[in-house]
PDB file of C-alpha atoms in Angstrom:
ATOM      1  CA  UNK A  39      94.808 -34.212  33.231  1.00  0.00           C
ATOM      2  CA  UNK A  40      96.005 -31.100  31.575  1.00  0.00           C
ATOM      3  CA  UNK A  41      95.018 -27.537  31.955  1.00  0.00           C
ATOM      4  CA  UNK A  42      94.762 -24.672  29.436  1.00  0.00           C
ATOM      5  CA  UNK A  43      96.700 -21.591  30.493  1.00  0.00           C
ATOM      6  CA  UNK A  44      94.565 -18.720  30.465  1.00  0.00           C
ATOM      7  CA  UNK A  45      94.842 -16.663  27.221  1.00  0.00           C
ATOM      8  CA  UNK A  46      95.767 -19.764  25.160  1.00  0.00           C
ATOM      9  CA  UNK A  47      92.311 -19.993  23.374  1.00  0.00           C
ATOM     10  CA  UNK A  48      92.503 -18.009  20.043  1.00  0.00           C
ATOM     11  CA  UNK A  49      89.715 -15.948  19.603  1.00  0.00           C
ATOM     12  CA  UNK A  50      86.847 -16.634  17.641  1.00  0.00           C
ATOM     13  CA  UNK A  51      88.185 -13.608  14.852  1.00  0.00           C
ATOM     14  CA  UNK A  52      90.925 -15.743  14.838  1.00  0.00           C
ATOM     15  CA  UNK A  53      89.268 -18.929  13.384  1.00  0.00           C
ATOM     16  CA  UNK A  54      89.648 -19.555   9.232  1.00  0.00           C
ATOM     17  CA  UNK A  55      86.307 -18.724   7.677  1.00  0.00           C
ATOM     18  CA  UNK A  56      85.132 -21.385   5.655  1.00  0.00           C
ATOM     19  CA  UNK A  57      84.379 -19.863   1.994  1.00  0.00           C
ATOM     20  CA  UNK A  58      81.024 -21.493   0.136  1.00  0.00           C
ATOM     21  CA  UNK A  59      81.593 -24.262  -1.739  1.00  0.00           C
ATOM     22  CA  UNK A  60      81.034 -23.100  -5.505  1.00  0.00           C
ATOM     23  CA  UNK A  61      79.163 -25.633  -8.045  1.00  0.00           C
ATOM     24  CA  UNK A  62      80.281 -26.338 -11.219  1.00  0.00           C
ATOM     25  CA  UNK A  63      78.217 -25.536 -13.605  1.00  0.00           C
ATOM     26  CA  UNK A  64      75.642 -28.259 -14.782  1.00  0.00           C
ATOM     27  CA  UNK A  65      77.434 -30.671 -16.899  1.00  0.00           C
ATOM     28  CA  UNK A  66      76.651 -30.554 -20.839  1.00  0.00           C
ATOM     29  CA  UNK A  67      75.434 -33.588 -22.082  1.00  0.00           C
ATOM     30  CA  UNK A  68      75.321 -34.957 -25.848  1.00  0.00           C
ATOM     31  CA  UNK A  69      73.753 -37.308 -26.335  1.00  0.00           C
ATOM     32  CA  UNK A  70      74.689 -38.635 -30.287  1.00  0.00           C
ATOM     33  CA  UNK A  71      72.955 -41.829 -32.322  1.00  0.00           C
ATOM     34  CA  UNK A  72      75.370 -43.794 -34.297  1.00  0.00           C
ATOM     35  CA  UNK A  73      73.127 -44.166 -36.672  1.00  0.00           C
ATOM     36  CA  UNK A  74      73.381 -41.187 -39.649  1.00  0.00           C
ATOM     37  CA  UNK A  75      69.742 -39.907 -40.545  1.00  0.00           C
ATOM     38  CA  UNK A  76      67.145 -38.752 -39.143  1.00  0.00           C
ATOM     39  CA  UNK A  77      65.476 -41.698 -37.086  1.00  0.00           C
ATOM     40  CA  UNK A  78      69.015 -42.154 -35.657  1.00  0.00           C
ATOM     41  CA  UNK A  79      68.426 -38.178 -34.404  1.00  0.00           C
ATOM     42  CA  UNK A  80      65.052 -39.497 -33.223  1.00  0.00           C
ATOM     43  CA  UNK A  81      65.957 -42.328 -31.397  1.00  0.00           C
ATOM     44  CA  UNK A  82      68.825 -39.570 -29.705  1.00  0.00           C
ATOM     45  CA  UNK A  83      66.021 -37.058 -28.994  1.00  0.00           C
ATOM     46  CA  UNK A  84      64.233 -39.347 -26.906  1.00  0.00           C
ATOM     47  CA  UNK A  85      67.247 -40.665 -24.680  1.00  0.00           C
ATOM     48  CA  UNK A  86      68.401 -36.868 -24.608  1.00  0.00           C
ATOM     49  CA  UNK A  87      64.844 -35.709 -23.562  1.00  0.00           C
ATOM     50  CA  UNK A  88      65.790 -38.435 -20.100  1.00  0.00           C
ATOM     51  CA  UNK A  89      69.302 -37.020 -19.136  1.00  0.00           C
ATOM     52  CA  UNK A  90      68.464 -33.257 -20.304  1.00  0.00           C
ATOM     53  CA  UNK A  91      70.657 -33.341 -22.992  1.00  0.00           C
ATOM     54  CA  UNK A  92      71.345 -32.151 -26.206  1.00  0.00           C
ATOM     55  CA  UNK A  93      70.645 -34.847 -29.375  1.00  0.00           C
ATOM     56  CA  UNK A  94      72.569 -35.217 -32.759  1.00  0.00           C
ATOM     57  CA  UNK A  95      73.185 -38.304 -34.759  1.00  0.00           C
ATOM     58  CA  UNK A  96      76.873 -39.503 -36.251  1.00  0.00           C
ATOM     59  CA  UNK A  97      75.850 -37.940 -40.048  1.00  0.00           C
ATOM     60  CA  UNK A  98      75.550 -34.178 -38.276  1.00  0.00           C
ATOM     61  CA  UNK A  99      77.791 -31.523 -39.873  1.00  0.00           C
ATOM     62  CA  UNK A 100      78.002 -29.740 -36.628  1.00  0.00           C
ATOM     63  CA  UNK A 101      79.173 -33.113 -34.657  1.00  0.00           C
ATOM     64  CA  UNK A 102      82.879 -32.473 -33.928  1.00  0.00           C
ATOM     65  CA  UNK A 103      81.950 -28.689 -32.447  1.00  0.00           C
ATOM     66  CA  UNK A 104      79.024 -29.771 -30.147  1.00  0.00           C
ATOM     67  CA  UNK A 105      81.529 -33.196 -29.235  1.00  0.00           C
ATOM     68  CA  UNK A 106      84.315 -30.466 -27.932  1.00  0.00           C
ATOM     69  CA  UNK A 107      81.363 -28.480 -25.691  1.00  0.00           C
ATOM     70  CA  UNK A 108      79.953 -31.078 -24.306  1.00  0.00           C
ATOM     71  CA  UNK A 109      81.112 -32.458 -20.804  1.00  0.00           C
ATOM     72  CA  UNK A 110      80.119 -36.162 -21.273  1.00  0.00           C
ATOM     73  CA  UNK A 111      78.749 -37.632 -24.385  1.00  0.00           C
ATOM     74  CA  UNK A 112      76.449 -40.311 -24.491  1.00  0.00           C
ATOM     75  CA  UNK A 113      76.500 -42.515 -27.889  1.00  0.00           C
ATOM     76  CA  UNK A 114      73.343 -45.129 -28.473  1.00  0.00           C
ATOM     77  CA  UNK A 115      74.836 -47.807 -30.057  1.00  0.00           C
ATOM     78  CA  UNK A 116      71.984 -50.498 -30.510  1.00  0.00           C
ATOM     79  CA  UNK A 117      72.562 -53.729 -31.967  1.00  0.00           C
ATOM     80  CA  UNK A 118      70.245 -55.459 -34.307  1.00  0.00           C
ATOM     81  CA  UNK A 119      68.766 -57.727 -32.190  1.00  0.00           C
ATOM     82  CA  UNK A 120      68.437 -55.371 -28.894  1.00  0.00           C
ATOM     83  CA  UNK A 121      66.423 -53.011 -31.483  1.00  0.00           C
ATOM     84  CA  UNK A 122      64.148 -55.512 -32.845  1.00  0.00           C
ATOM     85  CA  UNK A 123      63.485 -56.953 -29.439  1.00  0.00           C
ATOM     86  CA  UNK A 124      63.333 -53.396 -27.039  1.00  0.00           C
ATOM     87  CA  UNK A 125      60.622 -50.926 -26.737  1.00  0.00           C
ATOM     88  CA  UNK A 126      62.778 -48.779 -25.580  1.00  0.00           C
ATOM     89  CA  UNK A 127      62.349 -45.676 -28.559  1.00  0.00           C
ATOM     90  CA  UNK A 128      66.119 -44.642 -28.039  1.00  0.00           C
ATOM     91  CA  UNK A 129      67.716 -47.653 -28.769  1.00  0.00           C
ATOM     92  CA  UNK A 130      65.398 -49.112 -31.890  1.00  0.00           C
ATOM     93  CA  UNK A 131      68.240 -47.296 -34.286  1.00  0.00           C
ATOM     94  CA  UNK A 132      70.962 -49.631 -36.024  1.00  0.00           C
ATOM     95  CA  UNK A 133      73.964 -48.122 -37.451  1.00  0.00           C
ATOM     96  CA  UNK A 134      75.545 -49.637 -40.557  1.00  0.00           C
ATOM     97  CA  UNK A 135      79.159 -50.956 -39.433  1.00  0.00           C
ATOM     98  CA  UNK A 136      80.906 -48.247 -42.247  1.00  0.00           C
ATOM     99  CA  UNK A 137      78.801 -45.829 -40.124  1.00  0.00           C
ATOM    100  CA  UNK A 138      80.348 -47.167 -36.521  1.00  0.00           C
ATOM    101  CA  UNK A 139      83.468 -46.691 -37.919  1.00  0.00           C
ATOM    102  CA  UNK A 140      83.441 -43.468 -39.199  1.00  0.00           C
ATOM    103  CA  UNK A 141      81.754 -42.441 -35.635  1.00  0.00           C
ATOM    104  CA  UNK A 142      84.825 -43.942 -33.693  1.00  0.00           C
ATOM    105  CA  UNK A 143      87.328 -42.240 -35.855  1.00  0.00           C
ATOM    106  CA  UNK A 144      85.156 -38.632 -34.977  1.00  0.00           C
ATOM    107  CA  UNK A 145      85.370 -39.479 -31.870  1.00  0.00           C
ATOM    108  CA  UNK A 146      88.530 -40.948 -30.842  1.00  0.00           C
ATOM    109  CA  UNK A 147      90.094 -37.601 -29.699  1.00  0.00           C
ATOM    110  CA  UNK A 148      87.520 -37.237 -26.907  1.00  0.00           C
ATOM    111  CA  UNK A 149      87.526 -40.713 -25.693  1.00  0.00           C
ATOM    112  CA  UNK A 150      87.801 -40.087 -22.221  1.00  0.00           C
ATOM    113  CA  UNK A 151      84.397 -38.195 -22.480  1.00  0.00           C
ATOM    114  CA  UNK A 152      82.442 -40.920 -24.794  1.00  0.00           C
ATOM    115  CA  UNK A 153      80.398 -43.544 -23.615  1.00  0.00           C
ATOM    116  CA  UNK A 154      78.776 -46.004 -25.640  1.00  0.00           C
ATOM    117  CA  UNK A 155      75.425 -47.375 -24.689  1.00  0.00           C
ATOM    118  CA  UNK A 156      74.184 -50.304 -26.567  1.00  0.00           C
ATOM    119  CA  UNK A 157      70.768 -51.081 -23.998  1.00  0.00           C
ATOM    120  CA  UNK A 158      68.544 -49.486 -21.640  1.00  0.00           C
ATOM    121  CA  UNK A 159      70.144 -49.354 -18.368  1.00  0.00           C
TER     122      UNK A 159
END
């Protein structure tokens, strides 16, 4: 068993402070229909009203600024089917496949913050 010499303790001034751990700031979320009119912007409104997000639809002029602000976007994606068969209100609006595309293309720069949701979870 070993002993401490006397004086080898560091005193308590001497011990790193801890600094409070700082929050980011609440992530921005966008939450975008693929679908180009306005019940596409519906059908985004109502998923946007669950995450406290922000809604827009793939036909919005404003898209590609409010895509660069936002921390995470969210993109409802329905297929035909899961809209005819859901009663789930954000995911009832079917995008045309020109539409899609033109939405990937928009969004292909910010990939890494895009994710496509084609049901309720």
């Amino acid at each position: 068993m070993t002993t401490r010499a006397a004086g080898s303790t560091p005193a308590a001034t001497a011990l790193p402070v801890p600094t409070p751990r700082e929050t980011p700031d609440a992530e921005r979320v966008l939450v975008v229909a693929a679908r180009p009119d306005a019940d596409g912007l519906a059908a985004a409104q109502v998923y946007a009203d669950r995450v406290g997000g922000e809604a827009t639809h793939a036909g919005d002029s404003g898209l590609d600024a409010a895509v660069r602000e936002a921390s995470k976007v969210l993109v409802l994606d329905p297929g035909a089917m899961r809209a005819r068969m859901t009663r789930d209100r954000a995911f009832t609006a079917t995008a045309a496949p020109a539409a899609r595309r033109r939405l990937l293309t928009r969004l292909a720069p910010y990939q890494e913050r895009v994710s496509w949701l084609s049901r309720p979870a």
